PDB file of C-alpha atoms in Angstrom:
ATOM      1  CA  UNK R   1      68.921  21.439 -29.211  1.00  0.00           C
ATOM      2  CA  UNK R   2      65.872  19.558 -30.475  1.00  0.00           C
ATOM      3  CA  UNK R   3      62.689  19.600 -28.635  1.00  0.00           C
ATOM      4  CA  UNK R   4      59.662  17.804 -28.337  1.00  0.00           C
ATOM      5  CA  UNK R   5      57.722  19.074 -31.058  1.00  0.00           C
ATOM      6  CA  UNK R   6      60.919  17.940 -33.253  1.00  0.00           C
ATOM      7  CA  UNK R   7      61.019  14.481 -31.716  1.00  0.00           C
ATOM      8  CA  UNK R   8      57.677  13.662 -32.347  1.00  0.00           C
ATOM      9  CA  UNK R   9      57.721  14.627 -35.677  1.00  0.00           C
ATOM     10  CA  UNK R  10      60.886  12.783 -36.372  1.00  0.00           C
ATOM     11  CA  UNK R  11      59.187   9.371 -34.732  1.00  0.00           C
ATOM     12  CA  UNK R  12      56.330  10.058 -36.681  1.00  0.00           C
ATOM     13  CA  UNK R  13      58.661  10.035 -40.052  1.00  0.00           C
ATOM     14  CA  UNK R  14      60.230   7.046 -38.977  1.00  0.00           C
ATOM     15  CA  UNK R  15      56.897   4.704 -38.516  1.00  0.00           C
ATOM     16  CA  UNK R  16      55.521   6.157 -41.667  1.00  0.00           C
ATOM     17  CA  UNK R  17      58.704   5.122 -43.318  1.00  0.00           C
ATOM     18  CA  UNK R  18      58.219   1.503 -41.525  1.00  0.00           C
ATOM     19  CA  UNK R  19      54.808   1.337 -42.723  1.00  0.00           C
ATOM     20  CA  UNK R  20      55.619   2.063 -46.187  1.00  0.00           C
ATOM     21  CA  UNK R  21      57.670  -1.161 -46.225  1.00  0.00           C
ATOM     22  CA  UNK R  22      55.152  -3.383 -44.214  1.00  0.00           C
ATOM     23  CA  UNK R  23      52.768  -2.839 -46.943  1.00  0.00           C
ATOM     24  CA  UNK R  24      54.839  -4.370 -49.458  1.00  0.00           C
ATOM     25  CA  UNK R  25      54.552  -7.656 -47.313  1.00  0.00           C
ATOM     26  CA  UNK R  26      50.504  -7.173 -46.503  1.00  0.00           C
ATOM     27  CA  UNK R  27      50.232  -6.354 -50.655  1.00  0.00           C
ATOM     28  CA  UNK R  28      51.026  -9.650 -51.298  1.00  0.00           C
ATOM     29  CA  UNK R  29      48.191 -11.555 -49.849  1.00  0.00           C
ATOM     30  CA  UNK R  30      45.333  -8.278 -50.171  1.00  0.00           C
ATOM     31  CA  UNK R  31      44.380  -5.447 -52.633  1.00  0.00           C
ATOM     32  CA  UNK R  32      45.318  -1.695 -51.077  1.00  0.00           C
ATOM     33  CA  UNK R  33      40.941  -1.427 -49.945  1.00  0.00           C
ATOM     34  CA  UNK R  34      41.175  -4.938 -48.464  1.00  0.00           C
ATOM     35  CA  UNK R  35      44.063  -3.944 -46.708  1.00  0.00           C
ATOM     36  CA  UNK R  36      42.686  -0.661 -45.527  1.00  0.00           C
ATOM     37  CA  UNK R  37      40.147  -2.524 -44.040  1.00  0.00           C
ATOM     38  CA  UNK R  38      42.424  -3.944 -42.062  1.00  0.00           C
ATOM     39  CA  UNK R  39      44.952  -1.318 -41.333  1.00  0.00           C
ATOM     40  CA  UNK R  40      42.746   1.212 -39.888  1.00  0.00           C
ATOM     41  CA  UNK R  41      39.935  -0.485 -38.225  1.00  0.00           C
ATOM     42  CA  UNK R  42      43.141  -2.162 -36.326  1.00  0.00           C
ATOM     43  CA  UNK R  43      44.235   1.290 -35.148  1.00  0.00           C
ATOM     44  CA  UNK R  44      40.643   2.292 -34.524  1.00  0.00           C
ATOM     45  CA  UNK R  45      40.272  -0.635 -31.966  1.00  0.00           C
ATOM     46  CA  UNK R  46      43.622   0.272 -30.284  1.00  0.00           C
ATOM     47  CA  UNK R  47      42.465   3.844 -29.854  1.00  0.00           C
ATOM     48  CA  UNK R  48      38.801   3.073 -28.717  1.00  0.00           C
ATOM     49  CA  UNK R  49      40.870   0.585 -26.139  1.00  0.00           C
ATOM     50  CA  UNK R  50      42.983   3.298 -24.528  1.00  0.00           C
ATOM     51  CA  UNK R  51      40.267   6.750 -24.844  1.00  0.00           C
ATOM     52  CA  UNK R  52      38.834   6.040 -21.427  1.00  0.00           C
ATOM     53  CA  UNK R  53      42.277   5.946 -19.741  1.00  0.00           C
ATOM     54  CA  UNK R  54      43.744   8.951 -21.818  1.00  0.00           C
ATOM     55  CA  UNK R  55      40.816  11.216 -23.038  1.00  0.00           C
ATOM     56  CA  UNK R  56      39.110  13.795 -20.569  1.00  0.00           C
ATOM     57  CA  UNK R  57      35.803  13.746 -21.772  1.00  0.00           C
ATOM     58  CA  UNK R  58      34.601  16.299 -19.528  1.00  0.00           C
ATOM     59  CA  UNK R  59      36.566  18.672 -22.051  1.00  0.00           C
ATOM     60  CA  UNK R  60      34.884  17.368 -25.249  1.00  0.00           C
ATOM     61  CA  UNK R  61      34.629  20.760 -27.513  1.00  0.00           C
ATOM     62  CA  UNK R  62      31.929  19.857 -30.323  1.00  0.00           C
ATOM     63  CA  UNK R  63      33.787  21.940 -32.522  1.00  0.00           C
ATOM     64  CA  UNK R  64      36.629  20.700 -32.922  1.00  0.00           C
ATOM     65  CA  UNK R  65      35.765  17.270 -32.423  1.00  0.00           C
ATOM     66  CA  UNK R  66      33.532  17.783 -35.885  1.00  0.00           C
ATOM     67  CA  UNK R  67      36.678  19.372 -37.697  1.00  0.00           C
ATOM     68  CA  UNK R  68      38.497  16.157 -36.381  1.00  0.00           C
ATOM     69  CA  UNK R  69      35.530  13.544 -38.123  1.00  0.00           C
ATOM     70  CA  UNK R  70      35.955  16.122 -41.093  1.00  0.00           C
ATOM     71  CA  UNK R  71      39.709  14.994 -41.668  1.00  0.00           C
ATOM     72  CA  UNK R  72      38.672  11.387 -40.918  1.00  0.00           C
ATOM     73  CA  UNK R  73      36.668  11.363 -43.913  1.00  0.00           C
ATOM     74  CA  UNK R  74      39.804  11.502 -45.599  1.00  0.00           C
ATOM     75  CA  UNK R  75      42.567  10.940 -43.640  1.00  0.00           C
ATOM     76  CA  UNK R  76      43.471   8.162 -42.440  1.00  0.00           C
ATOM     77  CA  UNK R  77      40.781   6.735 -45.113  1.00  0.00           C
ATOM     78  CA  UNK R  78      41.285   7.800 -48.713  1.00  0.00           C
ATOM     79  CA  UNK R  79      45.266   8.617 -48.131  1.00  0.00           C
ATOM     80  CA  UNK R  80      45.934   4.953 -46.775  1.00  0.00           C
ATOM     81  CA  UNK R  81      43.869   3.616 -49.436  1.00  0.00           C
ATOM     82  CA  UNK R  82      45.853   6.035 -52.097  1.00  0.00           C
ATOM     83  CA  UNK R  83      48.972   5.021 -50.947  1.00  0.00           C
ATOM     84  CA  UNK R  84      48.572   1.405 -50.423  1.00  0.00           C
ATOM     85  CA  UNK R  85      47.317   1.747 -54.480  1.00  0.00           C
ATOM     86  CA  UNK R  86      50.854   3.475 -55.076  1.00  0.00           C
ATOM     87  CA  UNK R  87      52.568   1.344 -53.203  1.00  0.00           C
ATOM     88  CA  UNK R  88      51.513  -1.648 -55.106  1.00  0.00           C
ATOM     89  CA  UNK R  89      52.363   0.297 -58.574  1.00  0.00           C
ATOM     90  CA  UNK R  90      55.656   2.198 -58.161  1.00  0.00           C
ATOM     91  CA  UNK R  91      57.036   1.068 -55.006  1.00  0.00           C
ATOM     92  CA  UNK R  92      57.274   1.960 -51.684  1.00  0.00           C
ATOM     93  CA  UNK R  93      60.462   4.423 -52.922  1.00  0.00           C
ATOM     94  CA  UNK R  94      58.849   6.197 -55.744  1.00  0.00           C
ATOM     95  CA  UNK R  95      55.916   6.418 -53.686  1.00  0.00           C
ATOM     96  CA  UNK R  96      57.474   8.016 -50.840  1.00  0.00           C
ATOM     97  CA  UNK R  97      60.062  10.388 -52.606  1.00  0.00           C
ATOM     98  CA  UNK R  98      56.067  11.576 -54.272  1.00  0.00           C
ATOM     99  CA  UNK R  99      54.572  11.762 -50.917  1.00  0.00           C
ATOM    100  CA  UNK R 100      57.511  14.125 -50.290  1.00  0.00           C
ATOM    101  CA  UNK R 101      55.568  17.129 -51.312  1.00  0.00           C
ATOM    102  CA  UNK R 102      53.234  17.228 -48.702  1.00  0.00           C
ATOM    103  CA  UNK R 103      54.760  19.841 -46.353  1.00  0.00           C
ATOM    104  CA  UNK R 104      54.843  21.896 -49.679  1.00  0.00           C
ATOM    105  CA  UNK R 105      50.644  21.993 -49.838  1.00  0.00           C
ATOM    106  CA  UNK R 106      50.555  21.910 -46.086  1.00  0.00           C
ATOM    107  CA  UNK R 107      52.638  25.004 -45.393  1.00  0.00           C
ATOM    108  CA  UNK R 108      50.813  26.828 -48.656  1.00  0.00           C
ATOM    109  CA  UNK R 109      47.541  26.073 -46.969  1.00  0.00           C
ATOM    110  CA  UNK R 110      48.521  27.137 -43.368  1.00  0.00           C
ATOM    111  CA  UNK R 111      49.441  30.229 -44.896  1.00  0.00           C
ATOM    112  CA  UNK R 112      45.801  30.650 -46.230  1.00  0.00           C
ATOM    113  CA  UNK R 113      43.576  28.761 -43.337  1.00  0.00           C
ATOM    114  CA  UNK R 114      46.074  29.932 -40.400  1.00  0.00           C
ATOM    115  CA  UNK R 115      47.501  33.527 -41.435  1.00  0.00           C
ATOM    116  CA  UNK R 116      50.777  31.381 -40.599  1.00  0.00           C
ATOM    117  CA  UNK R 117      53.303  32.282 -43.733  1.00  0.00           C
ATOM    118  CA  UNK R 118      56.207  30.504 -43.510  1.00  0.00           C
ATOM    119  CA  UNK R 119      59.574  32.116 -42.350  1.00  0.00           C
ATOM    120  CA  UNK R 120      62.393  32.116 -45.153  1.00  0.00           C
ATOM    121  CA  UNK R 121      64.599  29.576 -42.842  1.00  0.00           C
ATOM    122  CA  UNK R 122      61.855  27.109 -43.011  1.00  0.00           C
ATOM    123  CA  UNK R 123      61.027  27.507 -47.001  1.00  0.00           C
ATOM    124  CA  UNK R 124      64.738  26.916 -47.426  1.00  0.00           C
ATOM    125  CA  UNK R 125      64.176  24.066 -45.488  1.00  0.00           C
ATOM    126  CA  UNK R 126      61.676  22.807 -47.483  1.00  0.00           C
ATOM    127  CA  UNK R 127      62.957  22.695 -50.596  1.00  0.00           C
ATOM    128  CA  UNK R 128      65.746  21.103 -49.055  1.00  0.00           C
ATOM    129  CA  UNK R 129      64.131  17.939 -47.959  1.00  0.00           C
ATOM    130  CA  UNK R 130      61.782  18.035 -51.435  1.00  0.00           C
ATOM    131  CA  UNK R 131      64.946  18.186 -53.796  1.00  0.00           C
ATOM    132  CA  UNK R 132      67.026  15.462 -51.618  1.00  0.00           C
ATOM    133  CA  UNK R 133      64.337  13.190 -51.232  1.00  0.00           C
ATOM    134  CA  UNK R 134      63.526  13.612 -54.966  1.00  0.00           C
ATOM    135  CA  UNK R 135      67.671  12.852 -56.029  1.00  0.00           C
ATOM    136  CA  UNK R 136      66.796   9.934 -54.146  1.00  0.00           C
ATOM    137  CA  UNK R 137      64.457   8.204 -56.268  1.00  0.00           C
ATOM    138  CA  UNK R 138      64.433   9.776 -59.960  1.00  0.00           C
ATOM    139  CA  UNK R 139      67.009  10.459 -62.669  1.00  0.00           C
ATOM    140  CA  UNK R 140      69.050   8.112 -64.880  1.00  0.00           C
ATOM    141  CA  UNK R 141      69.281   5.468 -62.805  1.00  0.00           C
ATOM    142  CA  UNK R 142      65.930   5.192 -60.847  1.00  0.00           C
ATOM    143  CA  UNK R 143      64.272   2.186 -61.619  1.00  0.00           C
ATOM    144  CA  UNK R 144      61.050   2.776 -63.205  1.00  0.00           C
ATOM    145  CA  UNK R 145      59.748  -0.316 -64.022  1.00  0.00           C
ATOM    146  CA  UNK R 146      56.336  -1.128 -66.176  1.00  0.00           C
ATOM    147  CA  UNK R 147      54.833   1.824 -64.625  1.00  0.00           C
ATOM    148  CA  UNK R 148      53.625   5.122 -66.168  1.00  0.00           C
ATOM    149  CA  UNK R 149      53.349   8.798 -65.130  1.00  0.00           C
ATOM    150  CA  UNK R 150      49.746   8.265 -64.212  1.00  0.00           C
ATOM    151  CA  UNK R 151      50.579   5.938 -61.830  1.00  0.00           C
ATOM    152  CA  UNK R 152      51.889   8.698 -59.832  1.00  0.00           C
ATOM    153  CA  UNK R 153      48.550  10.641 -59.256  1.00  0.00           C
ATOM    154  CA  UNK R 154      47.807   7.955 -56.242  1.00  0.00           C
ATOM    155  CA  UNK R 155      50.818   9.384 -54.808  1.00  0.00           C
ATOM    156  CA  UNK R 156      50.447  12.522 -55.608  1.00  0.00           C
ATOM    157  CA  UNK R 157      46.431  12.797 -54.464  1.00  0.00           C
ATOM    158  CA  UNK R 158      48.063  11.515 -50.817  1.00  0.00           C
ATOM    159  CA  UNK R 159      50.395  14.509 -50.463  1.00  0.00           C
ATOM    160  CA  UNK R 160      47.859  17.128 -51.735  1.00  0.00           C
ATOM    161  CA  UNK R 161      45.290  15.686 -48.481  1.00  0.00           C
ATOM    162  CA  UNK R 162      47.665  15.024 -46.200  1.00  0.00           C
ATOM    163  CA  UNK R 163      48.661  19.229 -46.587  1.00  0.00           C
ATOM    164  CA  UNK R 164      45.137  19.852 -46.241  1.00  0.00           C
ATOM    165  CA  UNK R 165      44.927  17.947 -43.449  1.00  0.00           C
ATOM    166  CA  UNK R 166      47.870  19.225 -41.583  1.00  0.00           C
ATOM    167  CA  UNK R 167      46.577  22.777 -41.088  1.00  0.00           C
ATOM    168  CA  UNK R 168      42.829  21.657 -40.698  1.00  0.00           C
ATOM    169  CA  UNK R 169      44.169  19.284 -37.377  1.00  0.00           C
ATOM    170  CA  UNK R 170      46.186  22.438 -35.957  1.00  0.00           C
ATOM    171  CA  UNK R 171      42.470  24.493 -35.952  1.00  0.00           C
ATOM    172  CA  UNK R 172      40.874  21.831 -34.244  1.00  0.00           C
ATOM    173  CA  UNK R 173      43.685  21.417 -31.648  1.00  0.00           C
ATOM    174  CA  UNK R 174      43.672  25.057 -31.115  1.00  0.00           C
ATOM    175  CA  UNK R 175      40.614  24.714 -29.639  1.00  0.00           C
ATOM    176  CA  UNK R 176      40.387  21.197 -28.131  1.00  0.00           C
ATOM    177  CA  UNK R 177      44.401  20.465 -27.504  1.00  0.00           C
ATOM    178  CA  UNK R 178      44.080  16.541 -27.283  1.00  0.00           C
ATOM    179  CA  UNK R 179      46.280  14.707 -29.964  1.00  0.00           C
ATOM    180  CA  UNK R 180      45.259  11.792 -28.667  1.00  0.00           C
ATOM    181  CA  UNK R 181      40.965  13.157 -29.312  1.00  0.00           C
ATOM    182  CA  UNK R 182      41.638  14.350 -32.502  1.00  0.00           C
ATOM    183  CA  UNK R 183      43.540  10.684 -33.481  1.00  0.00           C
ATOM    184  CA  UNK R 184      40.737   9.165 -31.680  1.00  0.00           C
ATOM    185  CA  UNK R 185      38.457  10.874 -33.582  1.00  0.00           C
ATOM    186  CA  UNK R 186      39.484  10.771 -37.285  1.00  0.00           C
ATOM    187  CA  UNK R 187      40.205   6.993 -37.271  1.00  0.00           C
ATOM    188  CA  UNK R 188      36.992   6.557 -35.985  1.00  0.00           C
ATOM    189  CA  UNK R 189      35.367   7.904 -38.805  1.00  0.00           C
ATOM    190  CA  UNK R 190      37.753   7.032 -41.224  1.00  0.00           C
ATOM    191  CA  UNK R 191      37.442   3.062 -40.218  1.00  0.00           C
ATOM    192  CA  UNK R 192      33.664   3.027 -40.780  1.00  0.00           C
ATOM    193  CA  UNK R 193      34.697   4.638 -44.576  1.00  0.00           C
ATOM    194  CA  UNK R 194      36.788   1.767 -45.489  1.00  0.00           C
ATOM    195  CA  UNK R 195      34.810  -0.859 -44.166  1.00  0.00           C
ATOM    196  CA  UNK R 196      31.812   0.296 -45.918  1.00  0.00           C
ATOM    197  CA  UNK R 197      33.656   1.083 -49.115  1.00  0.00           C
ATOM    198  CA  UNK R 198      35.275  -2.341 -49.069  1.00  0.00           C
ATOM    199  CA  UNK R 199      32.318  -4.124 -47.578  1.00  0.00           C
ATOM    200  CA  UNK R 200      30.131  -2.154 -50.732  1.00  0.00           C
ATOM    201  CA  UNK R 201      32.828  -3.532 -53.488  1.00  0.00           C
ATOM    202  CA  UNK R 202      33.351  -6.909 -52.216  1.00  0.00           C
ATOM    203  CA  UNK R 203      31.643  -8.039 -49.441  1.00  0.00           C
ATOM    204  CA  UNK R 204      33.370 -11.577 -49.490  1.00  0.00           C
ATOM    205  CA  UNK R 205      36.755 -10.125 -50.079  1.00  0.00           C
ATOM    206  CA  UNK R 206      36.996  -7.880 -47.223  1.00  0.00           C
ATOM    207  CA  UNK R 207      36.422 -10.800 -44.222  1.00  0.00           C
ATOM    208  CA  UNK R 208      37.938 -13.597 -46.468  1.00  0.00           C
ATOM    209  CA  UNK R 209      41.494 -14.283 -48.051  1.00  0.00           C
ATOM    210  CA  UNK R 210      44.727 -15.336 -46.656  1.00  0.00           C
ATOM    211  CA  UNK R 211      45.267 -14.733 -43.151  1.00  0.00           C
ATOM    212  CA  UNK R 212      48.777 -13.544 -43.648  1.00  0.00           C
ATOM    213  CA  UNK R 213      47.791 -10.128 -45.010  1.00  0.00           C
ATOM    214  CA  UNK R 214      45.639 -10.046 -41.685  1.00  0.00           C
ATOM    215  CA  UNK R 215      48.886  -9.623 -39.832  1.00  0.00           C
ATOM    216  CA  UNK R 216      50.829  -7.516 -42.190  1.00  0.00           C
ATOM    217  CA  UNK R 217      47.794  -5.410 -42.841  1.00  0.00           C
ATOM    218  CA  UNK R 218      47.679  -4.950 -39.140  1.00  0.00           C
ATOM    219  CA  UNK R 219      51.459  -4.084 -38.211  1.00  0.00           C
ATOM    220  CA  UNK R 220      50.798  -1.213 -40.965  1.00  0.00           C
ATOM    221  CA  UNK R 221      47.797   0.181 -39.382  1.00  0.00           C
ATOM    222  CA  UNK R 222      49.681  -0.222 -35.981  1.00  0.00           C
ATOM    223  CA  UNK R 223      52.742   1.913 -37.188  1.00  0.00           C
ATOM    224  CA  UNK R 224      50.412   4.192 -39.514  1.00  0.00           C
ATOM    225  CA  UNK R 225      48.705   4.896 -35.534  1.00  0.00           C
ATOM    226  CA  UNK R 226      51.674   5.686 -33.831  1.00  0.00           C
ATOM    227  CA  UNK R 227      52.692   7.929 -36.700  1.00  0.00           C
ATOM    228  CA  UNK R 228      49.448   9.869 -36.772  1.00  0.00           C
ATOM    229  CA  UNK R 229      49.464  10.302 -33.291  1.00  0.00           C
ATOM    230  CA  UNK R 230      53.277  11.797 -32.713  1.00  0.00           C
ATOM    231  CA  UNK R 231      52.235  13.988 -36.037  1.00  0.00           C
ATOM    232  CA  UNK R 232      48.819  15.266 -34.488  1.00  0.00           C
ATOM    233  CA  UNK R 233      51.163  15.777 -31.106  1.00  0.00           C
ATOM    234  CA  UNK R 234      53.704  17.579 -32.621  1.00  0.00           C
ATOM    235  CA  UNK R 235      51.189  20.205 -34.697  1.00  0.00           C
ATOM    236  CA  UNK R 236      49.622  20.629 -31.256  1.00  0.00           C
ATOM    237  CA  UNK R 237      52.901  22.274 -29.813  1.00  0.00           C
ATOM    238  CA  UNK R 238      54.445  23.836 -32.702  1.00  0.00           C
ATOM    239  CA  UNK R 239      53.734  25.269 -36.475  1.00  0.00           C
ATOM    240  CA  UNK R 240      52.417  23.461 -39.407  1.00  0.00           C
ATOM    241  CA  UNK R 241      55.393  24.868 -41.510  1.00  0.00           C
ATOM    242  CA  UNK R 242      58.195  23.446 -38.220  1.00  0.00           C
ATOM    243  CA  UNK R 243      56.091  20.132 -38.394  1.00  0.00           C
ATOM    244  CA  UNK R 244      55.343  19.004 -42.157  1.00  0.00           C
ATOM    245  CA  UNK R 245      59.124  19.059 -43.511  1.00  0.00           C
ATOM    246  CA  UNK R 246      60.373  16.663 -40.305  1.00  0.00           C
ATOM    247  CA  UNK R 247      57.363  14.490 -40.994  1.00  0.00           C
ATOM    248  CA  UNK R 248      58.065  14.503 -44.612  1.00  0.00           C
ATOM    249  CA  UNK R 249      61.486  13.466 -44.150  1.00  0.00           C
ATOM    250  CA  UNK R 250      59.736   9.850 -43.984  1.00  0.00           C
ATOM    251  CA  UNK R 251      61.175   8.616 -47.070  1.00  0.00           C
ATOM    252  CA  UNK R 252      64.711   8.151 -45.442  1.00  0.00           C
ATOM    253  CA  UNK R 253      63.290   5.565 -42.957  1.00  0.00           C
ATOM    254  CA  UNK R 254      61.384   4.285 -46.590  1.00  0.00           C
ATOM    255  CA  UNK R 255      64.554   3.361 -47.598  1.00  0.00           C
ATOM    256  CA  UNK R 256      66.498   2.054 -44.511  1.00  0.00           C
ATOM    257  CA  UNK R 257      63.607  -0.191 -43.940  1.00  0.00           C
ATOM    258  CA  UNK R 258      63.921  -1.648 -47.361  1.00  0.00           C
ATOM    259  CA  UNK R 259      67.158  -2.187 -47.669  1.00  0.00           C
ATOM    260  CA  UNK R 260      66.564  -4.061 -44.115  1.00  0.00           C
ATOM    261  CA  UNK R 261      63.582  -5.827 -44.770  1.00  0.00           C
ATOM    262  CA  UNK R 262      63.257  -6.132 -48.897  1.00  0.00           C
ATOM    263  CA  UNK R 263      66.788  -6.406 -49.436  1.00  0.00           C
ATOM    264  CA  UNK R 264      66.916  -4.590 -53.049  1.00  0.00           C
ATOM    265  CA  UNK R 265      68.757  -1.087 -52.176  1.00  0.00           C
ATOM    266  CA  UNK R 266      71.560  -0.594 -54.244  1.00  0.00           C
ATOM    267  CA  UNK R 267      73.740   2.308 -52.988  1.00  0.00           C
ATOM    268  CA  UNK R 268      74.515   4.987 -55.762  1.00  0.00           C
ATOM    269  CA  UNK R 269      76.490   8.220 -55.596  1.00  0.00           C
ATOM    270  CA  UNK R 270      73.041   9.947 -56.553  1.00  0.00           C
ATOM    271  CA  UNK R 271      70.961   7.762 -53.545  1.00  0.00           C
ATOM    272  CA  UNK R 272      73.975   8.800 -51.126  1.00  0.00           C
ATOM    273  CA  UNK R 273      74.101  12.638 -52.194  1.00  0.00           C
ATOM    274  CA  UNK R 274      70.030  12.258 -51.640  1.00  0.00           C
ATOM    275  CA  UNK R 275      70.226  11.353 -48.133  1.00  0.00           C
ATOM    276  CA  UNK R 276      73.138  13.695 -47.471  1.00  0.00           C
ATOM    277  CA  UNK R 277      70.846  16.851 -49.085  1.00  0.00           C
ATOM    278  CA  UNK R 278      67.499  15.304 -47.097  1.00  0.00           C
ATOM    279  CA  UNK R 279      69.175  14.944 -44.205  1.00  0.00           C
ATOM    280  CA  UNK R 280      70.570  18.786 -44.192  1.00  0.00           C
ATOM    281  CA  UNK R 281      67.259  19.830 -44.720  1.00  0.00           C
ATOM    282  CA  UNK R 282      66.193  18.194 -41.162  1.00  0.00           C
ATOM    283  CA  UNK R 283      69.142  19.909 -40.071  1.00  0.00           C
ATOM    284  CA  UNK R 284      68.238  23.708 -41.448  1.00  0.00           C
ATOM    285  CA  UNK R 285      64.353  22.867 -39.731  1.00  0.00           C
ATOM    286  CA  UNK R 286      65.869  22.072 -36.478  1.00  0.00           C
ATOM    287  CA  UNK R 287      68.100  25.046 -36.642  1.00  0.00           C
ATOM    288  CA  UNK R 288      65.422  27.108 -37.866  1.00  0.00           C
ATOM    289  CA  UNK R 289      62.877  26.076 -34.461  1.00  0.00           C
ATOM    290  CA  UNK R 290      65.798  27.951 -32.758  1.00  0.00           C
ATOM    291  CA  UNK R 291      66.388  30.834 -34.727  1.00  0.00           C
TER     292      UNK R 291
END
């Protein structure tokens, strides 16, 4: 039976997924640092609204609330930028099926940072949800566009700090168990890094423009908030290697939301076989949280 440690993994898959596809809309109107500008200081403000009702300050621990700022110096802030940046070049596909080897990183450095190696049910797991979501978007008939390899290292960079990230929360919440703090927290910091980066590269740019990205920009920093938040609560009741692969499943909800919202899926055997294979690897996780 799935619990709440699955769940909130799952939900935060699914508004990563959504996010992914609202960017495509905010990209139109505002460069990936303009729109990070947006995105994050939006979930900052929504955060900052609801600490006093949710946060029990008379538990602050110092320590882990400077691991949390740590990871806000680079995630929400460089990974939103870098994936914005990928989004724009390959896609909010090929950029997900790429982000895809996060729980890879993040399991290999829970192993080192925790002492937490991963049980053979969830490496099986794993590679699972890497090779379906990878069917999914590569091979003969992937659409590659005018795009080159290097266009991937945006992608790429995301995954590699989003698994450092992963085991880096789970310290933190070992000691101060507050999703909600450690959320609180890293968007904090993260939203004064964009705004000075983009404020620092074009000052005019970053208040100016059309007011349409405004909103897009700001539906993708609400979902990217809900995500990060059911992702920090799930690593605060169960194991990085049980929480990265659900979250990682993302690029299923990538591609339901396009083929909602952008319209340009086209079902293939291969795309169908991908989703089949991603989605057993869910399966194998959830059956391995029980084994």
């Amino acid at each position: 039976m799935i619990d709440a440690t699955q769940v909130l993994a799952l939900t935060a898959a699914l508004f990563f997924g959504l996010a992914l596809v609202l960017t495509q809309f905010g990209l139109r109107y505002r460069l990936p640092i303009q729109g990070a500008a947006i995105s994050i200081p939006a979930s900052t403000l929504l955060f900052v609204a609801a600490a006093p009702a949710i946060i029990d300050f008379g538990q602050w621990d110092w320590r882990a609330a400077l691991i949390f700022a740590a990871v806000g110096c680079l995630y929400p802030a460089a990974v939103t930028v870098l994936t914005f940046q990928s989004n724009r070049q390959v896609g909010p596909n090929v950029a997900g099926a790429v982000g895809n080897l996060a729980p890879v990183f993040a399991v290999a450095f829970a192993a080192v940072m925790l002492g937490a190696p991963p049980r053979w049910l969830d490496v099986g797991g794993i590679a699972v949800i890497v090779f379906g979501v990878t069917l999914m978007f590569t091979g003969p008939g992937a659409r590659r566009g005018a795009w080159s390899r290097w266009a991937l290292l945006a992608p790429l960079g995301a995954a590699l700090i989003r698994g450092i990230i992963q085991p880096g929360v789970k310290i933190g919440l070992e000691t101060w168990p507050d999703p909600f703090a450690a959320a609180f927290i890293s968007y904090i910091v993260s939203a004064t890094v964009v705004l000075v980066l983009s404020v620092w590269r074009d000052p005019i740019g970053t208040f100016s423009g059309d007011r349409r990205g405004f909103g897009w920009f700001a539906a993708v920093g609400f979902c990217n908030g809900i995500a990060v938040l059911t992702m920090y609560a799930a690593l605060a009741r169960g194991d990085v290697a049980a929480v990265a692969p659900l979250v990682a499943s993302y690029p299923v909800a990538t591609l339901a939301f396009s083929a909602l919202l952008l319209g340009h899926v086209t079902l293939s055997r291969r795309l169908v076989l991908g989703v089949a294979i991603t989605v057993a690897g869910v399966v194998v996780m959830l059956a391995a949280k029980g084994a």
